[in-house]
Amino acid sequence: MKVSFKWLQEYVDIDITPEELADRLTNAGVTVEYIEYLNKGITGVVVGEVLEAVKHPNAEKLSLCQVTTDGDNHFQVVCGAPNVRTGQKIPFALVGAELPGGLKIEKAKLRGTESQGMICSAQELGIKDEGLTADQKEGILDLDPAAPLGVDIIEYLRLDDCVLEFDLTPNRSDCLSVINIAREVAALLGKQVKFPEIKFSEIDKKIEDLAQVEIKDSNLCRRYVAKVVEGVQIKPSPQWLKHKLICAGMRPINNVVDITNYVLMEMGQPLHAFDYNYLSAGKIIVRKAEKGEKITTLDENERELKEDILLITDPQKAVGIAGVMGGLNSEVTQETTTVLIESAYFNPNSIRKTSTNLGLRSEASLRFEKGINIETVVDAANRTAQLLAELADGKVLKGIIDNYPNPIERTIIKLELTKVNEVLGTNIEDQQIKEILSSLNIDIIEEIGSVITVEIPPYRPDITIAEDLVEEVARLSGYDKIPTTLPFGASSKGQKTLEQKLRDKIIDTIAARGLTEVINFSFINKTNFDKLLLSPEDMRRQAIPVLNPLSEEQGYMRTTLFPGLLETLRRNINRRSENLGIFELGKIYLPQGFPEKSILPLEKWILGIALRGELASNWQDKTQPVDFYYLKGIVENLLEQLKITDILFKPCQDSPLYHPGRSAYVYVSGEILGIIGEIHPQVTDNYDLPARNYAAELDVEVLLKLGHGPIKFKQLPKYPAVHRDLALVVKEEITSSQLMEVIRTQGGDLLSDVTIFDLYKGNQIALDYKSLAFALTFQAEDRTLTDKEINDIHEKIQKALAEKFQASLRS
Amino acid sequence: MKEQLEKIKLEAKKALDHAKNIEELNDLKVKYLGKKGELTQVLRGMGQLSAEERPIIGQLANEVRDELNAILEEQMKLIKKAEQKQKLNLETIDITLPGKSFSRGTKHPLTQVIEEAKQIFMGLGFQIAEGPEIETDYYNFEALNLPKDHPARDMQDTFYITPEVVLRTHTSPVQVRSMEKLNPEVPVKIICPGKVYRKDDDATHSPMFHQIEGLVIDHGIRMSDLKGVLLVFAQQMFGSDRKIRFRPSYFPFTEPSAEVDVSCGICSGNGCKSCSYTGWLEILGSGMVHPNVLKYGGYDPTKVTGFAFGMGVERIAMLKYGITDMRLLFENDIRFLQQF
Ligand SMILES: [Zn+2]
């Protein structure tokens, strides 16, 4: 909503600057976003007339003009605009004038001819394009032939004004009316609103003899008012009216259209003017569209209408879509002489649906869909008639048609005065509360003790409950009057749930391993499923689609963190970061019977990790590429941190995402925690990543179920530990965990720890064989172990390994 | 013999003084003080002395031995010290060479801001609540006083999953979910951080972003309490010199409603480019819980009141760290993330 400051001043005394007013309104919740001053630095420009415009003798594109500003004196001016012509009224910059941007007009010689001044274009005067016709934008500004000669252009074009641009919240659409803004200003400044006087004379001819209105759906059309005006002269509007519309961001068209727009802006009531001669039998019927019914609207589009759309029709045809746009067949044109003014109240929801449906938003529909003041419908029709009489030589027919089948009652609210301070924590006196309400025309109709009953003015449909009144008092007395306190009452403990603590711990632990946390979008492109080589049956393809995504890129809710992680790797490689360790703790979204069997899909927290490139290197350490074991170490470290001990890694050969020989299922207490491994080279290729990349996806729920137990201190060992090494040679296919399992079983309680400290393959041992070296630690809690005890166990282990795996000692 | 002893003493002293290293000292020890050393040799001849002379020479010999031993020990210490000094000198390294490099992991700036907010509110007695991101129309709109035809639904461009299921457009649905779980218990004091979604994509909007919702319900909760809690938050998050300002606003689920600004930290509220010369930066929306929302949550609005607030985490992070383009927060450029 944009309003000329001077226009606003016509309805209320404003004795503060526009800036101060903007602050006051903003602090009261009617936000002024911007103040635009119209005079961008013009002096010495007056209304002139082109007495003669001829071709410049020495230049094809220039005209030689004689301009006068008083009818006597002539100025010779060279003008380059194509639209300059004899008899035209124009803004004329005299020698010595200044234009926006600091341009000074001096005497000049152009192609050998003296030029004493300049004929200005709108752009040169700093006037915005809005409100200009196409040819006004092109050349010099063509003024109204009636413009008075010699008058300062600032005065004539009303450039000594500024425009307040409002950013209204949806509840304050009452302020889509200059008078209602004036009401707000009056309440803030303690003034009275000066309403325009609606007064005009009517001819003897009665409206009833010419027109009729029938409302067929009184739920969608609550009130329909018509007024008829004859003998209308279509012509341009006077400058003062044009100016107000231009300030409001509307383009002046002709006096009739401009008057309806003017009243729309002034009173917030949308109006429509029909050319009466095109209304069959002078009868308006308000009804819903029939199946397949079509109408060509003012914008010359033919539209097929849905059945629930409300139409304005005559007995033969549709003449407008109610509240949204008029029909082309009954439009006011240069030939129009009799107009029927429509001023109505349409159901807000119905208008909203229709305008959304048709993709048509207009100043009218905007107001109807927020709900207008049903009590000003008649006033607005009369105001329009008045202006048609004043500005278009109209003759107003006697009487008015007011079809208002079920009058709407005003809202009544009870307010316990103490509630105001109870809710706000303030100390506002009862008297002040009542004064604030009355400044907003909220009338107290009953007062019993501290309970008042008030009646809400019809232009404030947003006020429906006592809390709304509390807000009115708060915003008028100022939100800065609300003190700062802390809640008293029972104390409460601030805490996270176990799961929240676990998730925080996971992030801390992984970040402590040097990985960088990333956050990817929850939506992905469906093409990822092919890039990830998922089989047609893979559950991850059952991703939940977004009905109205911004793009295909964001069409589906992710079922795996892989796409985001891999795209993040790709993006960083493009930016020359090639050594990457990233992780994301985020949700995946699985249908799990949604939408048929469950109300909502399953949202599952997943830890995703992706690694590639080399470990941090420096002058001491050689660069070392990350590998499977680096990733595995990170996962093992996490599990250790979460006190999870029952862990098993099993080869994973059936996941399409991973290298079949370099990936593993991670089991925790027999449950699958997830998969870790090298990303399948084909997948890597599909994401355009250089080789080798590693990733893991782990189920946070499993960690929550099994991890995070209480920490319990264990006594430090009192008796010495004995270390023994065991270097074995075994067939290549025997895994370390197979050997480890046997060592642990045979070692029993006295074997307190086993680690692997070497793996060797090469010419010192046979092909297809490998050597693995274990470091064994023996320790008892209650005694010092003897050599014999240790030797016995060691031998037992060796024997078992030899039997089971044909493991031999490496000599 | 006396002269002999004196002579040994003089000689030994001289030799010890000139010894250059431990070996030489050890040799001298053997030479003079050892079992076959010169002093021992002399003492062996004691037998030939008279009974009167024997104790005198004996005492003298002991004195010489003690003196030489003392000198020897002293020299030993000095030389050891010198040798160690030399050894340490040889071991000198270039301490200006860089240290071993560890890659420093980082938590995403949004995670860090959320964590900080959680800590602040936990200190004020808030619990951390959560709710689904794919949410029913009921919780996302209807139970928040936004029925199907409500014009304010236009304020939020919604992603739909089905006509009745949406990607939550704010964290506010957790308000009603928490109330349903807790009623009629008071006080309710929760915050809910999480992802939210709106159909918007430019330098200041992302289709996915994060919010932190707050809700307090109790007997006699006032708007001034909301101001107090948010002042504590703003001062802990941005600095103790910050002020906050309430401006009237509109949200369907609060009444009265307020937009909350924090004083600009760059210009200390005097006005600068960052705050569009207003001295204030908008950080969150808030208000007193609308009676209809309390009813939806199972609380009696005539008995309890409450306040709620919702803030954009990206906005807080951008203000806190001086980030100018929201998209940076979701591009996951390592060079960006490593700065936090
Ligand atoms: Zn500033």
PDB file of N, CA, C and O in Angstrom, chain A residues 282-307:
ATOM      1  N   GLY A 282     -30.948  -3.998 -18.279  1.00  0.00           N
ATOM      2  CA  GLY A 282     -30.502  -3.234 -17.110  1.00  0.00           C
ATOM      3  C   GLY A 282     -30.554  -4.045 -15.834  1.00  0.00           C
ATOM      4  O   GLY A 282     -30.676  -3.508 -14.746  1.00  0.00           O
ATOM      5  N   LYS A 283     -30.400  -5.365 -16.001  1.00  0.00           N
ATOM      6  CA  LYS A 283     -30.560  -6.198 -14.819  1.00  0.00           C
ATOM      7  C   LYS A 283     -29.260  -6.921 -14.461  1.00  0.00           C
ATOM      8  O   LYS A 283     -28.636  -7.542 -15.317  1.00  0.00           O
ATOM      9  N   ILE A 284     -28.904  -6.801 -13.193  1.00  0.00           N
ATOM     10  CA  ILE A 284     -27.724  -7.510 -12.674  1.00  0.00           C
ATOM     11  C   ILE A 284     -28.207  -8.730 -11.912  1.00  0.00           C
ATOM     12  O   ILE A 284     -29.066  -8.615 -11.028  1.00  0.00           O
ATOM     13  N   ILE A 285     -27.644  -9.895 -12.280  1.00  0.00           N
ATOM     14  CA  ILE A 285     -27.933 -11.118 -11.518  1.00  0.00           C
ATOM     15  C   ILE A 285     -26.595 -11.651 -11.005  1.00  0.00           C
ATOM     16  O   ILE A 285     -25.674 -11.860 -11.788  1.00  0.00           O
ATOM     17  N   VAL A 286     -26.529 -11.808  -9.681  1.00  0.00           N
ATOM     18  CA  VAL A 286     -25.292 -12.340  -9.091  1.00  0.00           C
ATOM     19  C   VAL A 286     -25.509 -13.817  -8.848  1.00  0.00           C
ATOM     20  O   VAL A 286     -26.377 -14.203  -8.055  1.00  0.00           O
ATOM     21  N   ARG A 287     -24.750 -14.641  -9.551  1.00  0.00           N
ATOM     22  CA  ARG A 287     -24.954 -16.089  -9.433  1.00  0.00           C
ATOM     23  C   ARG A 287     -23.647 -16.824  -9.693  1.00  0.00           C
ATOM     24  O   ARG A 287     -22.670 -16.237 -10.151  1.00  0.00           O
ATOM     25  N   LYS A 288     -23.659 -18.132  -9.372  1.00  0.00           N
ATOM     26  CA  LYS A 288     -22.477 -18.950  -9.645  1.00  0.00           C
ATOM     27  C   LYS A 288     -22.423 -19.310 -11.125  1.00  0.00           C
ATOM     28  O   LYS A 288     -23.452 -19.348 -11.806  1.00  0.00           O
ATOM     29  N   ALA A 289     -21.217 -19.569 -11.598  1.00  0.00           N
ATOM     30  CA  ALA A 289     -21.042 -19.924 -13.001  1.00  0.00           C
ATOM     31  C   ALA A 289     -21.723 -21.255 -13.299  1.00  0.00           C
ATOM     32  O   ALA A 289     -21.838 -22.114 -12.429  1.00  0.00           O
ATOM     33  N   GLU A 290     -22.191 -21.386 -14.544  1.00  0.00           N
ATOM     34  CA  GLU A 290     -22.740 -22.665 -14.964  1.00  0.00           C
ATOM     35  C   GLU A 290     -21.629 -23.496 -15.555  1.00  0.00           C
ATOM     36  O   GLU A 290     -20.590 -22.972 -15.944  1.00  0.00           O
ATOM     37  N   LYS A 291     -21.868 -24.776 -15.625  1.00  0.00           N
ATOM     38  CA  LYS A 291     -20.841 -25.681 -16.115  1.00  0.00           C
ATOM     39  C   LYS A 291     -20.409 -25.271 -17.532  1.00  0.00           C
ATOM     40  O   LYS A 291     -21.247 -25.064 -18.399  1.00  0.00           O
ATOM     41  N   GLY A 292     -19.104 -25.121 -17.709  1.00  0.00           N
ATOM     42  CA  GLY A 292     -18.568 -24.809 -19.034  1.00  0.00           C
ATOM     43  C   GLY A 292     -18.756 -23.362 -19.451  1.00  0.00           C
ATOM     44  O   GLY A 292     -18.422 -22.981 -20.571  1.00  0.00           O
ATOM     45  N   GLU A 293     -19.291 -22.511 -18.564  1.00  0.00           N
ATOM     46  CA  GLU A 293     -19.525 -21.116 -18.910  1.00  0.00           C
ATOM     47  C   GLU A 293     -18.202 -20.389 -19.139  1.00  0.00           C
ATOM     48  O   GLU A 293     -17.213 -20.639 -18.470  1.00  0.00           O
ATOM     49  N   LYS A 294     -18.211 -19.486 -20.125  1.00  0.00           N
ATOM     50  CA  LYS A 294     -16.977 -18.771 -20.457  1.00  0.00           C
ATOM     51  C   LYS A 294     -17.205 -17.278 -20.367  1.00  0.00           C
ATOM     52  O   LYS A 294     -18.310 -16.789 -20.524  1.00  0.00           O
ATOM     53  N   ILE A 295     -16.127 -16.552 -20.129  1.00  0.00           N
ATOM     54  CA  ILE A 295     -16.204 -15.097 -20.158  1.00  0.00           C
ATOM     55  C   ILE A 295     -14.877 -14.559 -20.653  1.00  0.00           C
ATOM     56  O   ILE A 295     -13.816 -15.111 -20.349  1.00  0.00           O
ATOM     57  N   THR A 296     -14.958 -13.464 -21.447  1.00  0.00           N
ATOM     58  CA  THR A 296     -13.734 -12.774 -21.846  1.00  0.00           C
ATOM     59  C   THR A 296     -13.574 -11.576 -20.918  1.00  0.00           C
ATOM     60  O   THR A 296     -14.446 -10.709 -20.859  1.00  0.00           O
ATOM     61  N   THR A 297     -12.490 -11.586 -20.160  1.00  0.00           N
ATOM     62  CA  THR A 297     -12.295 -10.546 -19.160  1.00  0.00           C
ATOM     63  C   THR A 297     -11.620  -9.325 -19.785  1.00  0.00           C
ATOM     64  O   THR A 297     -11.168  -9.364 -20.937  1.00  0.00           O
ATOM     65  N   LEU A 298     -11.544  -8.247 -18.986  1.00  0.00           N
ATOM     66  CA  LEU A 298     -10.982  -6.979 -19.452  1.00  0.00           C
ATOM     67  C   LEU A 298      -9.597  -7.106 -20.088  1.00  0.00           C
ATOM     68  O   LEU A 298      -9.233  -6.321 -20.956  1.00  0.00           O
ATOM     69  N   ASP A 299      -8.844  -8.104 -19.631  1.00  0.00           N
ATOM     70  CA  ASP A 299      -7.494  -8.286 -20.184  1.00  0.00           C
ATOM     71  C   ASP A 299      -7.529  -9.070 -21.497  1.00  0.00           C
ATOM     72  O   ASP A 299      -6.500  -9.520 -21.994  1.00  0.00           O
ATOM     73  N   GLU A 300      -8.747  -9.210 -22.061  1.00  0.00           N
ATOM     74  CA  GLU A 300      -8.969  -9.845 -23.356  1.00  0.00           C
ATOM     75  C   GLU A 300      -8.636 -11.328 -23.386  1.00  0.00           C
ATOM     76  O   GLU A 300      -8.364 -11.897 -24.439  1.00  0.00           O
ATOM     77  N   ASN A 301      -8.637 -11.968 -22.196  1.00  0.00           N
ATOM     78  CA  ASN A 301      -8.458 -13.411 -22.153  1.00  0.00           C
ATOM     79  C   ASN A 301      -9.808 -14.086 -22.020  1.00  0.00           C
ATOM     80  O   ASN A 301     -10.623 -13.676 -21.187  1.00  0.00           O
ATOM     81  N   GLU A 302     -10.016 -15.117 -22.824  1.00  0.00           N
ATOM     82  CA  GLU A 302     -11.238 -15.882 -22.646  1.00  0.00           C
ATOM     83  C   GLU A 302     -10.982 -16.948 -21.579  1.00  0.00           C
ATOM     84  O   GLU A 302      -9.988 -17.655 -21.647  1.00  0.00           O
ATOM     85  N   ARG A 303     -11.847 -16.997 -20.596  1.00  0.00           N
ATOM     86  CA  ARG A 303     -11.626 -17.918 -19.480  1.00  0.00           C
ATOM     87  C   ARG A 303     -12.811 -18.850 -19.333  1.00  0.00           C
ATOM     88  O   ARG A 303     -13.946 -18.415 -19.314  1.00  0.00           O
ATOM     89  N   GLU A 304     -12.488 -20.144 -19.169  1.00  0.00           N
ATOM     90  CA  GLU A 304     -13.546 -21.092 -18.876  1.00  0.00           C
ATOM     91  C   GLU A 304     -13.652 -21.185 -17.351  1.00  0.00           C
ATOM     92  O   GLU A 304     -12.642 -21.248 -16.663  1.00  0.00           O
ATOM     93  N   LEU A 305     -14.878 -21.147 -16.842  1.00  0.00           N
ATOM     94  CA  LEU A 305     -15.041 -20.981 -15.400  1.00  0.00           C
ATOM     95  C   LEU A 305     -15.478 -22.256 -14.718  1.00  0.00           C
ATOM     96  O   LEU A 305     -16.261 -23.047 -15.259  1.00  0.00           O
ATOM     97  N   LYS A 306     -14.961 -22.429 -13.522  1.00  0.00           N
ATOM     98  CA  LYS A 306     -15.427 -23.545 -12.686  1.00  0.00           C
ATOM     99  C   LYS A 306     -16.787 -23.184 -12.108  1.00  0.00           C
ATOM    100  O   LYS A 306     -17.117 -22.005 -11.955  1.00  0.00           O
ATOM    101  N   GLU A 307     -17.533 -24.203 -11.713  1.00  0.00           N
ATOM    102  CA  GLU A 307     -18.915 -23.955 -11.300  1.00  0.00           C
ATOM    103  C   GLU A 307     -19.063 -23.157 -10.017  1.00  0.00           C
ATOM    104  O   GLU A 307     -20.086 -22.536  -9.792  1.00  0.00           O
TER     105      GLU A 307
END
